């Protein structure tokens, strides 16, 4: 079995956009839907529409649930949010989506901004300056300690893991981005390989919790862990469910998100490690440049890097003698 290429997508792409994705030779979508779209009837219709283009949902995501501040910070309202999350997992099961996105980031991804960088060939990309991010005021009502954040994660797993087991769905857990111990006064859950090991252990032997290995995060902070050996470890344990194949210009304190061939990491070596260990889960480029309206916007900007990633995959398969 080969690595399965996916693209980030949203509910309600036009027929032309779906045809465009199919023409990339892509068969899987990391589909983002909003809560009002997350109904069985609407999603059944959407899945049938995707099928016309030979597309399937790999990772089903609902942004307000994926990074839910009430659940992550243990605020009032978390019971209702967790019930909604459980319903979303059941819906994923009903429509045959194998993964549901989760990221323990109540304030989302921290970036300094989006603009033309020194390493983006004129493209508009995200960039981060940790000193600037650290100077910002706290993002919520108060600071949240590491203990609290892990306790809230345990509370979430207790409620959601059984629902995942019943539904045949796995959680794809993304690291905190950028992966540093604290952002905006909130301690990070996942900013190292050890954090992932701890999280997987908390799932109590259930494989319902999986690793969404964001190569970009490992590269942003090399203290995260040894990327190549972590790929092998999580794959050997059956925990690696999804990969974000993204390069950056340099490690923190300052980085720009770049094309795969323009960052500081050798992405071919990383692809070879994924092929060599037998990874057969889903892989996307994660983020693209902002794109141009007349060129298909963000979706248009994903075509070239997705093709480049597929080229690396095919080359690695050839070099290592693995079937496609
Ligand atoms: Mn990512």
mmCIF file with all atom_site columns, N, CA and C and ligand atoms in Angstrom, residues 174 214 244 246 286-287, ligand 1:
data_model
loop_
_atom_site.group_PDB
_atom_site.id
_atom_site.type_symbol
_atom_site.label_atom_id
_atom_site.label_alt_id
_atom_site.label_comp_id
_atom_site.label_asym_id
_atom_site.label_entity_id
_atom_site.label_seq_id
_atom_site.pdbx_PDB_ins_code
_atom_site.Cartn_x
_atom_site.Cartn_y
_atom_site.Cartn_z
_atom_site.occupancy
_atom_site.B_iso_or_equiv
_atom_site.pdbx_formal_charge
_atom_site.auth_seq_id
_atom_site.auth_comp_id
_atom_site.auth_asym_id
_atom_site.auth_atom_id
_atom_site.pdbx_PDB_model_num
ATOM   1  N  N   . UNK A 1 174 ? -2.696 16.986 15.934 1.00 0.00 ? 174 UNK A N   1
ATOM   2  C  CA  . UNK A 1 174 ? -1.636 17.857 15.390 1.00 0.00 ? 174 UNK A CA  1
ATOM   3  C  C   . UNK A 1 174 ? -0.852 18.470 16.551 1.00 0.00 ? 174 UNK A C   1
ATOM   4  N  N   . UNK A 1 214 ? 3.270  16.711 11.739 1.00 0.00 ? 214 UNK A N   1
ATOM   5  C  CA  . UNK A 1 214 ? 3.483  17.912 10.940 1.00 0.00 ? 214 UNK A CA  1
ATOM   6  C  C   . UNK A 1 214 ? 4.987  18.137 10.818 1.00 0.00 ? 214 UNK A C   1
ATOM   7  N  N   . UNK A 1 244 ? 1.918  16.016 7.529  1.00 0.00 ? 244 UNK A N   1
ATOM   8  C  CA  . UNK A 1 244 ? 1.934  17.326 6.873  1.00 0.00 ? 244 UNK A CA  1
ATOM   9  C  C   . UNK A 1 244 ? 3.332  17.530 6.330  1.00 0.00 ? 244 UNK A C   1
ATOM   10 N  N   . UNK A 1 246 ? 5.660  19.710 4.994  1.00 0.00 ? 246 UNK A N   1
ATOM   11 C  CA  . UNK A 1 246 ? 5.859  21.156 4.842  1.00 0.00 ? 246 UNK A CA  1
ATOM   12 C  C   . UNK A 1 246 ? 7.271  21.539 5.274  1.00 0.00 ? 246 UNK A C   1
ATOM   13 N  N   . UNK A 1 286 ? -0.060 20.589 3.631  1.00 0.00 ? 286 UNK A N   1
ATOM   14 C  CA  . UNK A 1 286 ? -0.404 21.391 4.806  1.00 0.00 ? 286 UNK A CA  1
ATOM   15 C  C   . UNK A 1 286 ? -0.838 22.804 4.413  1.00 0.00 ? 286 UNK A C   1
ATOM   16 N  N   . UNK A 1 287 ? 0.095  23.676 4.089  1.00 0.00 ? 287 UNK A N   1
ATOM   17 C  CA  . UNK A 1 287 ? -0.256 25.050 3.705  1.00 0.00 ? 287 UNK A CA  1
ATOM   18 C  C   . UNK A 1 287 ? 0.338  25.369 2.336  1.00 0.00 ? 287 UNK A C   1
HETATM 19 MN MN1 . LIG B 2 .   ? 0.621  21.133 10.073 1.00 0.00 ? 1   LIG B MN1 1
#
